[in-house]
Short mmCIF file of N, CA and C in Angstrom, two decimals:
data_model
loop_
_atom_site.label_atom_id
_atom_site.label_comp_id
_atom_site.label_asym_id
_atom_site.label_seq_id
_atom_site.Cartn_x
_atom_site.Cartn_y
_atom_site.Cartn_z
N UNK A 1 13.89 -6.74 12.06
CA UNK A 1 13.58 -5.79 13.12
C UNK A 1 13.85 -6.46 14.47
N UNK A 2 14.53 -5.76 15.33
CA UNK A 2 14.82 -6.24 16.67
C UNK A 2 13.62 -5.90 17.57
N UNK A 3 12.74 -6.88 17.80
CA UNK A 3 11.52 -6.64 18.56
C UNK A 3 11.80 -6.22 20.00
N UNK A 4 12.84 -6.76 20.60
CA UNK A 4 13.19 -6.37 21.97
C UNK A 4 13.55 -4.89 22.04
N UNK A 5 14.36 -4.46 21.09
CA UNK A 5 14.78 -3.05 21.07
C UNK A 5 13.58 -2.14 20.82
N UNK A 6 12.73 -2.52 19.88
CA UNK A 6 11.54 -1.71 19.59
C UNK A 6 10.63 -1.67 20.82
N UNK A 7 10.44 -2.79 21.47
CA UNK A 7 9.62 -2.82 22.69
C UNK A 7 10.16 -1.86 23.74
N UNK A 8 11.48 -1.84 23.91
CA UNK A 8 12.08 -0.93 24.89
C UNK A 8 11.86 0.53 24.48
N UNK A 9 11.99 0.81 23.20
CA UNK A 9 11.75 2.18 22.71
C UNK A 9 10.30 2.61 22.96
N UNK A 10 9.36 1.71 22.75
CA UNK A 10 7.95 2.01 22.99
C UNK A 10 7.72 2.24 24.48
N UNK A 11 8.35 1.44 25.30
CA UNK A 11 8.25 1.64 26.76
C UNK A 11 8.75 3.03 27.14
N UNK A 12 9.89 3.42 26.56
CA UNK A 12 10.44 4.76 26.83
C UNK A 12 9.50 5.85 26.31
N UNK A 13 8.88 5.60 25.17
CA UNK A 13 7.93 6.57 24.63
C UNK A 13 6.74 6.75 25.57
N UNK A 14 6.24 5.64 26.11
CA UNK A 14 5.13 5.73 27.06
C UNK A 14 5.50 6.61 28.25
N UNK A 15 6.69 6.46 28.76
CA UNK A 15 7.15 7.29 29.88
C UNK A 15 7.22 8.76 29.44
N UNK A 16 7.76 9.00 28.26
CA UNK A 16 7.93 10.38 27.78
C UNK A 16 6.61 11.11 27.57
N UNK A 17 5.55 10.38 27.23
CA UNK A 17 4.26 11.05 27.03
C UNK A 17 3.47 11.16 28.33
N UNK A 18 4.05 10.68 29.44
CA UNK A 18 3.41 10.84 30.74
C UNK A 18 2.65 9.62 31.22
N UNK A 19 2.87 8.48 30.60
CA UNK A 19 2.17 7.25 31.01
C UNK A 19 3.05 6.43 31.93
N UNK A 20 2.41 5.48 32.57
CA UNK A 20 3.10 4.52 33.44
C UNK A 20 3.09 3.17 32.73
N UNK A 21 4.20 2.75 32.12
CA UNK A 21 4.21 1.49 31.38
C UNK A 21 4.04 0.26 32.28
N UNK A 22 4.04 0.47 33.62
CA UNK A 22 3.86 -0.64 34.54
C UNK A 22 2.41 -0.79 35.02
N UNK A 23 1.52 0.09 34.54
CA UNK A 23 0.12 -0.07 34.94
C UNK A 23 -0.48 -1.23 34.15
N UNK A 24 -1.51 -1.83 34.69
CA UNK A 24 -2.06 -3.08 34.16
C UNK A 24 -2.34 -3.03 32.65
N UNK A 25 -3.00 -2.01 32.19
CA UNK A 25 -3.38 -1.94 30.78
C UNK A 25 -2.22 -1.78 29.81
N UNK A 26 -1.07 -1.37 30.31
CA UNK A 26 0.09 -1.12 29.44
C UNK A 26 1.21 -2.13 29.58
N UNK A 27 1.03 -3.12 30.44
CA UNK A 27 2.13 -4.06 30.71
C UNK A 27 2.66 -4.73 29.44
N UNK A 28 1.80 -5.15 28.56
CA UNK A 28 2.23 -5.85 27.34
C UNK A 28 2.20 -4.95 26.10
N UNK A 29 1.85 -3.69 26.29
CA UNK A 29 1.74 -2.78 25.14
C UNK A 29 3.03 -2.65 24.35
N UNK A 30 4.18 -2.49 24.97
CA UNK A 30 5.40 -2.37 24.16
C UNK A 30 5.62 -3.57 23.22
N UNK A 31 5.37 -4.77 23.71
CA UNK A 31 5.54 -5.96 22.88
C UNK A 31 4.49 -6.01 21.77
N UNK A 32 3.23 -5.63 22.11
CA UNK A 32 2.17 -5.64 21.10
C UNK A 32 2.44 -4.62 20.00
N UNK A 33 2.93 -3.44 20.39
CA UNK A 33 3.24 -2.41 19.40
C UNK A 33 4.40 -2.86 18.51
N UNK A 34 5.41 -3.46 19.11
CA UNK A 34 6.54 -3.97 18.31
C UNK A 34 6.06 -5.00 17.30
N UNK A 35 5.19 -5.90 17.74
CA UNK A 35 4.65 -6.93 16.83
C UNK A 35 3.81 -6.27 15.73
N UNK A 36 3.03 -5.26 16.08
CA UNK A 36 2.22 -4.55 15.09
C UNK A 36 3.11 -3.87 14.05
N UNK A 37 4.16 -3.20 14.50
CA UNK A 37 5.05 -2.53 13.56
C UNK A 37 5.81 -3.53 12.68
N UNK A 38 6.10 -4.69 13.23
CA UNK A 38 6.74 -5.72 12.41
C UNK A 38 5.84 -6.09 11.23
N UNK A 39 4.54 -6.27 11.52
CA UNK A 39 3.58 -6.59 10.47
C UNK A 39 3.37 -5.41 9.53
N UNK A 40 3.15 -4.23 10.10
CA UNK A 40 2.82 -3.05 9.29
C UNK A 40 3.97 -2.62 8.38
N UNK A 41 5.18 -3.04 8.70
CA UNK A 41 6.34 -2.69 7.86
C UNK A 41 6.96 -3.93 7.22
N UNK A 42 6.19 -5.00 7.13
CA UNK A 42 6.72 -6.25 6.59
C UNK A 42 7.07 -6.16 5.10
N UNK A 43 6.64 -5.13 4.43
CA UNK A 43 7.01 -4.95 3.02
C UNK A 43 8.51 -4.83 2.81
N UNK A 44 9.21 -4.33 3.82
CA UNK A 44 10.67 -4.21 3.71
C UNK A 44 11.36 -5.57 3.64
N UNK A 45 10.75 -6.58 4.24
CA UNK A 45 11.38 -7.90 4.26
C UNK A 45 10.81 -8.85 3.20
N UNK A 46 9.86 -8.37 2.41
CA UNK A 46 9.29 -9.21 1.36
C UNK A 46 10.16 -9.16 0.11
N UNK A 47 10.03 -10.19 -0.71
CA UNK A 47 10.76 -10.28 -1.96
C UNK A 47 9.75 -10.32 -3.10
N UNK A 48 9.84 -9.38 -4.03
CA UNK A 48 8.87 -9.27 -5.12
C UNK A 48 8.81 -10.55 -5.96
N UNK A 49 9.95 -11.16 -6.24
CA UNK A 49 9.94 -12.40 -7.02
C UNK A 49 9.18 -13.51 -6.30
N UNK A 50 9.33 -13.58 -4.99
CA UNK A 50 8.59 -14.59 -4.23
C UNK A 50 7.09 -14.28 -4.21
N UNK A 51 6.74 -13.00 -4.20
CA UNK A 51 5.34 -12.61 -4.20
C UNK A 51 4.68 -12.98 -5.53
N UNK A 52 5.33 -12.64 -6.62
CA UNK A 52 4.79 -12.96 -7.95
C UNK A 52 4.83 -14.47 -8.17
N UNK A 53 5.86 -15.13 -7.67
CA UNK A 53 5.96 -16.58 -7.64
C UNK A 53 5.63 -17.24 -9.00
N UNK A 54 6.19 -16.68 -10.06
CA UNK A 54 6.00 -17.22 -11.41
C UNK A 54 4.54 -17.29 -11.84
N UNK A 55 3.69 -16.46 -11.27
CA UNK A 55 2.27 -16.46 -11.64
C UNK A 55 2.02 -15.49 -12.80
N UNK A 56 2.93 -15.52 -13.77
CA UNK A 56 2.78 -14.76 -15.02
C UNK A 56 2.51 -15.81 -16.08
N UNK A 57 1.37 -15.67 -16.75
CA UNK A 57 0.92 -16.70 -17.67
C UNK A 57 0.80 -16.17 -19.10
N UNK A 58 1.17 -17.01 -20.05
CA UNK A 58 0.99 -16.67 -21.46
C UNK A 58 -0.51 -16.56 -21.73
N UNK A 59 -0.87 -15.56 -22.54
CA UNK A 59 -2.27 -15.36 -22.87
C UNK A 59 -2.37 -14.60 -24.17
N UNK A 60 -3.38 -14.91 -24.92
CA UNK A 60 -3.63 -14.17 -26.16
C UNK A 60 -4.51 -12.96 -25.89
N UNK A 61 -4.81 -12.73 -24.62
CA UNK A 61 -5.66 -11.60 -24.25
C UNK A 61 -4.98 -10.30 -24.64
N UNK A 62 -5.68 -9.50 -25.39
CA UNK A 62 -5.19 -8.16 -25.71
C UNK A 62 -6.29 -7.18 -25.34
N UNK A 63 -6.82 -7.39 -24.16
CA UNK A 63 -7.91 -6.56 -23.68
C UNK A 63 -7.53 -5.99 -22.32
N UNK A 64 -8.40 -5.12 -21.83
CA UNK A 64 -8.12 -4.53 -20.53
C UNK A 64 -8.51 -5.50 -19.42
N UNK A 65 -7.65 -5.60 -18.45
CA UNK A 65 -7.87 -6.43 -17.27
C UNK A 65 -7.89 -5.48 -16.09
N UNK A 66 -8.94 -5.55 -15.30
CA UNK A 66 -9.10 -4.61 -14.19
C UNK A 66 -9.42 -5.38 -12.91
N UNK A 67 -8.73 -5.03 -11.84
CA UNK A 67 -9.06 -5.49 -10.50
C UNK A 67 -9.28 -4.24 -9.67
N UNK A 68 -10.47 -4.08 -9.12
CA UNK A 68 -10.75 -2.84 -8.39
C UNK A 68 -11.08 -3.12 -6.94
N UNK A 69 -11.04 -2.06 -6.17
CA UNK A 69 -11.38 -2.11 -4.75
C UNK A 69 -10.49 -3.03 -3.94
N UNK A 70 -9.20 -3.05 -4.25
CA UNK A 70 -8.23 -3.80 -3.45
C UNK A 70 -7.94 -2.94 -2.22
N UNK A 71 -8.20 -3.49 -1.04
CA UNK A 71 -7.94 -2.71 0.17
C UNK A 71 -6.45 -2.44 0.32
N UNK A 72 -6.14 -1.24 0.76
CA UNK A 72 -4.75 -0.88 1.01
C UNK A 72 -4.67 -0.22 2.38
N UNK A 73 -3.65 -0.62 3.13
CA UNK A 73 -3.36 -0.04 4.44
C UNK A 73 -1.87 0.26 4.46
N UNK A 74 -1.53 1.48 4.84
CA UNK A 74 -0.13 1.85 4.90
C UNK A 74 0.08 2.84 6.02
N UNK A 75 1.34 3.21 6.21
CA UNK A 75 1.71 4.20 7.22
C UNK A 75 2.34 5.39 6.52
N UNK A 76 1.85 6.57 6.82
CA UNK A 76 2.41 7.81 6.29
C UNK A 76 3.84 7.97 6.80
N UNK A 77 4.76 8.20 5.90
CA UNK A 77 6.16 8.32 6.32
C UNK A 77 6.45 9.62 7.07
N UNK A 78 5.54 10.57 7.00
CA UNK A 78 5.77 11.84 7.68
C UNK A 78 5.37 11.82 9.15
N UNK A 79 4.30 11.05 9.48
CA UNK A 79 3.81 11.02 10.86
C UNK A 79 3.69 9.60 11.42
N UNK A 80 3.94 8.61 10.59
CA UNK A 80 3.80 7.20 10.95
C UNK A 80 2.39 6.89 11.44
N UNK A 81 1.41 7.58 10.86
CA UNK A 81 0.01 7.30 11.12
C UNK A 81 -0.58 6.59 9.91
N UNK A 82 -1.63 5.81 10.10
CA UNK A 82 -2.18 5.04 8.98
C UNK A 82 -2.85 5.90 7.91
N UNK A 83 -2.76 5.42 6.68
CA UNK A 83 -3.68 5.84 5.64
C UNK A 83 -4.21 4.56 5.00
N UNK A 84 -5.44 4.63 4.54
CA UNK A 84 -6.10 3.42 4.09
C UNK A 84 -7.16 3.76 3.05
N UNK A 85 -7.48 2.77 2.23
CA UNK A 85 -8.49 2.99 1.22
C UNK A 85 -8.50 1.84 0.24
N UNK A 86 -8.70 2.18 -1.03
CA UNK A 86 -8.76 1.16 -2.07
C UNK A 86 -7.82 1.52 -3.22
N UNK A 87 -7.40 0.47 -3.89
CA UNK A 87 -6.53 0.60 -5.06
C UNK A 87 -7.21 -0.11 -6.22
N UNK A 88 -7.25 0.55 -7.37
CA UNK A 88 -7.80 -0.02 -8.60
C UNK A 88 -6.64 -0.17 -9.58
N UNK A 89 -6.50 -1.35 -10.17
CA UNK A 89 -5.41 -1.61 -11.10
C UNK A 89 -6.00 -2.12 -12.41
N UNK A 90 -5.55 -1.54 -13.51
CA UNK A 90 -5.94 -2.03 -14.82
C UNK A 90 -4.72 -2.10 -15.71
N UNK A 91 -4.73 -3.07 -16.63
CA UNK A 91 -3.65 -3.12 -17.60
C UNK A 91 -4.14 -3.77 -18.89
N UNK A 92 -3.47 -3.41 -19.97
CA UNK A 92 -3.73 -4.03 -21.26
C UNK A 92 -2.56 -4.97 -21.51
N UNK A 93 -2.90 -6.26 -21.56
CA UNK A 93 -1.88 -7.29 -21.75
C UNK A 93 -1.44 -7.34 -23.21
N UNK A 94 -0.20 -7.68 -23.41
CA UNK A 94 0.28 -8.00 -24.77
C UNK A 94 0.11 -9.50 -24.96
N UNK A 95 0.90 -10.28 -24.26
CA UNK A 95 0.75 -11.73 -24.34
C UNK A 95 0.99 -12.43 -23.00
N UNK A 96 0.97 -11.63 -21.91
CA UNK A 96 1.15 -12.20 -20.58
C UNK A 96 0.13 -11.57 -19.64
N UNK A 97 -0.37 -12.41 -18.70
CA UNK A 97 -1.25 -11.91 -17.65
C UNK A 97 -0.70 -12.35 -16.30
N UNK A 98 -1.11 -11.63 -15.29
CA UNK A 98 -0.63 -11.88 -13.93
C UNK A 98 -1.76 -12.52 -13.14
N UNK A 99 -1.46 -13.54 -12.35
CA UNK A 99 -2.47 -14.12 -11.47
C UNK A 99 -3.12 -13.02 -10.65
N UNK A 100 -4.44 -13.02 -10.59
CA UNK A 100 -5.17 -11.89 -10.01
C UNK A 100 -4.80 -11.64 -8.55
N UNK A 101 -4.54 -12.68 -7.78
CA UNK A 101 -4.19 -12.46 -6.38
C UNK A 101 -2.85 -11.73 -6.25
N UNK A 102 -2.03 -11.84 -7.27
CA UNK A 102 -0.72 -11.18 -7.22
C UNK A 102 -0.86 -9.66 -7.25
N UNK A 103 -1.94 -9.17 -7.86
CA UNK A 103 -2.16 -7.72 -7.85
C UNK A 103 -2.35 -7.23 -6.41
N UNK A 104 -3.16 -7.96 -5.64
CA UNK A 104 -3.36 -7.58 -4.23
C UNK A 104 -2.07 -7.73 -3.43
N UNK A 105 -1.29 -8.75 -3.74
CA UNK A 105 -0.02 -8.95 -3.02
C UNK A 105 0.99 -7.84 -3.35
N UNK A 106 0.97 -7.35 -4.58
CA UNK A 106 1.84 -6.23 -4.96
C UNK A 106 1.43 -4.98 -4.18
N UNK A 107 0.13 -4.76 -4.03
CA UNK A 107 -0.35 -3.62 -3.24
C UNK A 107 0.17 -3.73 -1.81
N UNK A 108 0.08 -4.93 -1.21
CA UNK A 108 0.59 -5.12 0.15
C UNK A 108 2.10 -4.95 0.23
N UNK A 109 2.80 -5.43 -0.78
CA UNK A 109 4.27 -5.33 -0.81
C UNK A 109 4.71 -3.88 -0.65
N UNK A 110 4.06 -2.98 -1.36
CA UNK A 110 4.43 -1.56 -1.26
C UNK A 110 3.71 -0.85 -0.11
N UNK A 111 2.53 -1.33 0.26
CA UNK A 111 1.77 -0.68 1.32
C UNK A 111 2.33 -0.93 2.71
N UNK A 112 2.93 -2.06 2.90
CA UNK A 112 3.43 -2.41 4.25
C UNK A 112 4.84 -1.89 4.46
N UNK A 113 4.93 -0.59 4.37
CA UNK A 113 6.17 0.14 4.64
C UNK A 113 5.79 1.61 4.82
N UNK A 114 6.72 2.42 5.25
CA UNK A 114 6.43 3.85 5.36
C UNK A 114 6.31 4.40 3.95
N UNK A 115 5.22 5.13 3.69
CA UNK A 115 4.91 5.51 2.32
C UNK A 115 4.32 6.91 2.24
N UNK A 116 4.24 7.38 1.01
CA UNK A 116 3.34 8.47 0.64
C UNK A 116 2.47 7.90 -0.48
N UNK A 117 1.25 8.33 -0.55
CA UNK A 117 0.31 7.77 -1.51
C UNK A 117 0.76 7.98 -2.94
N UNK A 118 1.36 9.12 -3.21
CA UNK A 118 1.82 9.40 -4.57
C UNK A 118 2.84 8.36 -5.04
N UNK A 119 3.76 7.99 -4.15
CA UNK A 119 4.81 7.04 -4.51
C UNK A 119 4.26 5.63 -4.69
N UNK A 120 3.44 5.16 -3.74
CA UNK A 120 2.94 3.80 -3.83
C UNK A 120 2.12 3.60 -5.11
N UNK A 121 1.38 4.61 -5.51
CA UNK A 121 0.58 4.52 -6.74
C UNK A 121 1.49 4.27 -7.93
N UNK A 122 2.56 5.03 -8.04
CA UNK A 122 3.51 4.88 -9.15
C UNK A 122 4.27 3.56 -9.07
N UNK A 123 4.64 3.13 -7.86
CA UNK A 123 5.38 1.87 -7.71
C UNK A 123 4.55 0.68 -8.17
N UNK A 124 3.28 0.68 -7.82
CA UNK A 124 2.40 -0.41 -8.23
C UNK A 124 2.28 -0.43 -9.75
N UNK A 125 2.08 0.73 -10.35
CA UNK A 125 1.92 0.80 -11.81
C UNK A 125 3.18 0.28 -12.52
N UNK A 126 4.33 0.72 -12.09
CA UNK A 126 5.58 0.28 -12.75
C UNK A 126 5.79 -1.22 -12.57
N UNK A 127 5.48 -1.73 -11.39
CA UNK A 127 5.68 -3.16 -11.15
C UNK A 127 4.77 -4.01 -12.04
N UNK A 128 3.50 -3.65 -12.14
CA UNK A 128 2.59 -4.40 -12.99
C UNK A 128 3.06 -4.33 -14.44
N UNK A 129 3.44 -3.15 -14.89
CA UNK A 129 3.94 -3.00 -16.26
C UNK A 129 5.14 -3.91 -16.50
N UNK A 130 6.08 -3.89 -15.58
CA UNK A 130 7.31 -4.67 -15.77
C UNK A 130 7.07 -6.17 -15.68
N UNK A 131 6.20 -6.60 -14.80
CA UNK A 131 5.98 -8.04 -14.60
C UNK A 131 5.35 -8.71 -15.82
N UNK A 132 4.42 -8.01 -16.49
CA UNK A 132 3.73 -8.64 -17.63
C UNK A 132 4.05 -7.96 -18.96
N UNK A 133 4.98 -7.01 -18.93
CA UNK A 133 5.33 -6.26 -20.14
C UNK A 133 4.07 -5.71 -20.80
N UNK A 134 3.22 -5.10 -19.98
CA UNK A 134 1.92 -4.60 -20.42
C UNK A 134 2.06 -3.47 -21.42
N UNK A 135 1.09 -3.41 -22.30
CA UNK A 135 0.99 -2.30 -23.27
C UNK A 135 0.71 -0.99 -22.53
N UNK A 136 -0.05 -1.11 -21.46
CA UNK A 136 -0.39 0.06 -20.66
C UNK A 136 -0.89 -0.36 -19.30
N UNK A 137 -0.76 0.55 -18.34
CA UNK A 137 -1.19 0.27 -16.97
C UNK A 137 -1.82 1.53 -16.40
N UNK A 138 -2.87 1.34 -15.61
CA UNK A 138 -3.47 2.43 -14.85
C UNK A 138 -3.68 1.99 -13.42
N UNK A 139 -3.32 2.86 -12.50
CA UNK A 139 -3.55 2.60 -11.07
C UNK A 139 -4.17 3.86 -10.48
N UNK A 140 -5.26 3.67 -9.76
CA UNK A 140 -5.91 4.77 -9.05
C UNK A 140 -6.05 4.33 -7.60
N UNK A 141 -5.64 5.21 -6.69
CA UNK A 141 -5.80 4.95 -5.26
C UNK A 141 -6.65 6.04 -4.64
N UNK A 142 -7.56 5.62 -3.77
CA UNK A 142 -8.41 6.54 -3.02
C UNK A 142 -8.22 6.23 -1.55
N UNK A 143 -7.62 7.16 -0.80
CA UNK A 143 -7.27 6.87 0.59
C UNK A 143 -7.67 8.00 1.52
N UNK A 144 -7.87 7.61 2.76
CA UNK A 144 -8.11 8.55 3.85
C UNK A 144 -6.87 8.51 4.74
N UNK A 145 -6.40 9.67 5.14
CA UNK A 145 -5.14 9.80 5.87
C UNK A 145 -5.40 10.26 7.30
N UNK A 146 -5.04 9.40 8.26
CA UNK A 146 -5.24 9.75 9.66
C UNK A 146 -4.42 10.96 10.07
N UNK A 147 -3.29 11.20 9.42
CA UNK A 147 -2.47 12.36 9.77
C UNK A 147 -3.20 13.66 9.43
N UNK A 148 -4.15 13.59 8.51
CA UNK A 148 -4.94 14.76 8.15
C UNK A 148 -6.26 14.79 8.91
N UNK A 149 -6.73 13.62 9.32
CA UNK A 149 -8.04 13.53 9.94
C UNK A 149 -8.02 13.75 11.45
N UNK A 150 -7.03 13.18 12.12
CA UNK A 150 -7.06 13.23 13.59
C UNK A 150 -6.03 14.17 14.20
N UNK A 151 -5.27 14.86 13.39
CA UNK A 151 -4.31 15.85 13.88
C UNK A 151 -4.23 16.94 12.81
N UNK A 152 -3.36 17.89 12.97
CA UNK A 152 -3.20 18.93 11.94
C UNK A 152 -4.50 19.64 11.64
N UNK A 153 -4.92 19.58 10.38
CA UNK A 153 -6.12 20.33 9.97
C UNK A 153 -7.42 19.65 10.38
N UNK A 154 -7.37 18.41 10.83
CA UNK A 154 -8.53 17.67 11.35
C UNK A 154 -9.72 17.70 10.40
N UNK A 155 -9.51 17.24 9.19
CA UNK A 155 -10.58 17.18 8.18
C UNK A 155 -11.00 15.71 8.02
N UNK A 156 -12.01 15.32 8.80
CA UNK A 156 -12.42 13.92 8.87
C UNK A 156 -13.04 13.37 7.60
N UNK A 157 -13.58 14.20 6.77
CA UNK A 157 -14.25 13.71 5.56
C UNK A 157 -13.40 13.83 4.31
N UNK A 158 -12.14 14.13 4.48
CA UNK A 158 -11.27 14.30 3.32
C UNK A 158 -10.74 12.96 2.84
N UNK A 159 -10.48 12.90 1.55
CA UNK A 159 -9.81 11.74 0.99
C UNK A 159 -8.90 12.24 -0.12
N UNK A 160 -7.94 11.41 -0.46
CA UNK A 160 -6.97 11.77 -1.49
C UNK A 160 -7.05 10.74 -2.60
N UNK A 161 -7.04 11.20 -3.84
CA UNK A 161 -7.06 10.32 -5.00
C UNK A 161 -5.79 10.57 -5.79
N UNK A 162 -5.08 9.49 -6.10
CA UNK A 162 -3.88 9.60 -6.94
C UNK A 162 -4.01 8.60 -8.08
N UNK A 163 -3.35 8.93 -9.18
CA UNK A 163 -3.35 8.00 -10.32
C UNK A 163 -1.98 7.97 -10.95
N UNK A 164 -1.70 6.84 -11.56
CA UNK A 164 -0.49 6.68 -12.35
C UNK A 164 -0.91 5.94 -13.60
N UNK A 165 -0.64 6.54 -14.75
CA UNK A 165 -0.99 5.92 -16.03
C UNK A 165 0.26 5.82 -16.88
N UNK A 166 0.50 4.63 -17.40
CA UNK A 166 1.70 4.35 -18.18
C UNK A 166 1.32 3.77 -19.53
N UNK A 167 2.16 3.95 -20.52
CA UNK A 167 1.95 3.36 -21.84
C UNK A 167 0.66 3.85 -22.46
N UNK A 168 -0.14 2.89 -22.97
CA UNK A 168 -1.38 3.26 -23.67
C UNK A 168 -2.38 3.96 -22.77
N UNK A 169 -2.32 3.76 -21.46
CA UNK A 169 -3.21 4.47 -20.56
C UNK A 169 -2.84 5.95 -20.51
N UNK A 170 -1.59 6.25 -20.78
CA UNK A 170 -1.13 7.64 -20.81
C UNK A 170 -1.37 8.27 -22.18
N UNK A 171 -1.07 7.52 -23.24
CA UNK A 171 -1.11 8.09 -24.59
C UNK A 171 -2.49 8.07 -25.23
N UNK A 172 -3.39 7.21 -24.76
CA UNK A 172 -4.70 7.08 -25.39
C UNK A 172 -5.80 7.54 -24.43
N UNK A 173 -6.47 8.60 -24.82
CA UNK A 173 -7.58 9.10 -24.01
C UNK A 173 -8.68 8.04 -23.90
N UNK A 174 -8.95 7.33 -24.99
CA UNK A 174 -10.00 6.30 -24.99
C UNK A 174 -9.68 5.18 -24.00
N UNK A 175 -8.43 4.74 -23.97
CA UNK A 175 -8.03 3.68 -23.05
C UNK A 175 -8.16 4.16 -21.61
N UNK A 176 -7.69 5.36 -21.36
CA UNK A 176 -7.77 5.92 -20.01
C UNK A 176 -9.24 6.07 -19.59
N UNK A 177 -10.09 6.55 -20.49
CA UNK A 177 -11.51 6.73 -20.17
C UNK A 177 -12.20 5.39 -19.93
N UNK A 178 -11.84 4.36 -20.70
CA UNK A 178 -12.42 3.03 -20.47
C UNK A 178 -12.06 2.54 -19.07
N UNK A 179 -10.80 2.69 -18.69
CA UNK A 179 -10.36 2.29 -17.36
C UNK A 179 -11.13 3.05 -16.28
N UNK A 180 -11.22 4.36 -16.42
CA UNK A 180 -11.92 5.17 -15.42
C UNK A 180 -13.39 4.79 -15.34
N UNK A 181 -13.99 4.47 -16.45
CA UNK A 181 -15.38 4.05 -16.47
C UNK A 181 -15.54 2.70 -15.76
N UNK A 182 -14.64 1.77 -16.01
CA UNK A 182 -14.73 0.44 -15.40
C UNK A 182 -14.54 0.48 -13.88
N UNK A 183 -13.76 1.44 -13.40
CA UNK A 183 -13.57 1.53 -11.93
C UNK A 183 -14.58 2.49 -11.29
N UNK A 184 -15.46 3.06 -12.13
CA UNK A 184 -16.52 3.90 -11.59
C UNK A 184 -16.15 5.35 -11.38
N UNK A 185 -15.22 5.85 -12.19
CA UNK A 185 -14.82 7.27 -12.08
C UNK A 185 -15.10 8.03 -13.35
#
């Protein structure tokens, strides 16, 4: 990302909305916004192999592994406003497990880009499945969307829940119910 160009665009945006980018409070705003967008969209410059970093380990575990309440922050691709909440990930390992911190890093990898909640949920599920060749994977995301809360219909107490279930989480009601029970749903 060209931070100078983005800073200039933000400066122009400030003028277009009726602000004075030369007033004291806004003098450094274009640069701060450019830096913020660089971070908030850093998923585009990340490499999944570097994120996983060979943290896939042999294991005889053939049980459900769940990491819940992973914070997620993203930007809605329709309005470029934040959505945020939690992501719950579960999988049934065959003979490989993933380092637990890598689950959170995978969430950030997909979250730090322009997104829709439906897509990020499915992307996380497929990635976990592929990385450990899991028998099954379940991902549930619960998010609040600023594009719905502070503009448009202005529903401040609304939240959106999405799920993606693959393999045994899709084919077995018992497996899916165990996962939902473990994450508190």
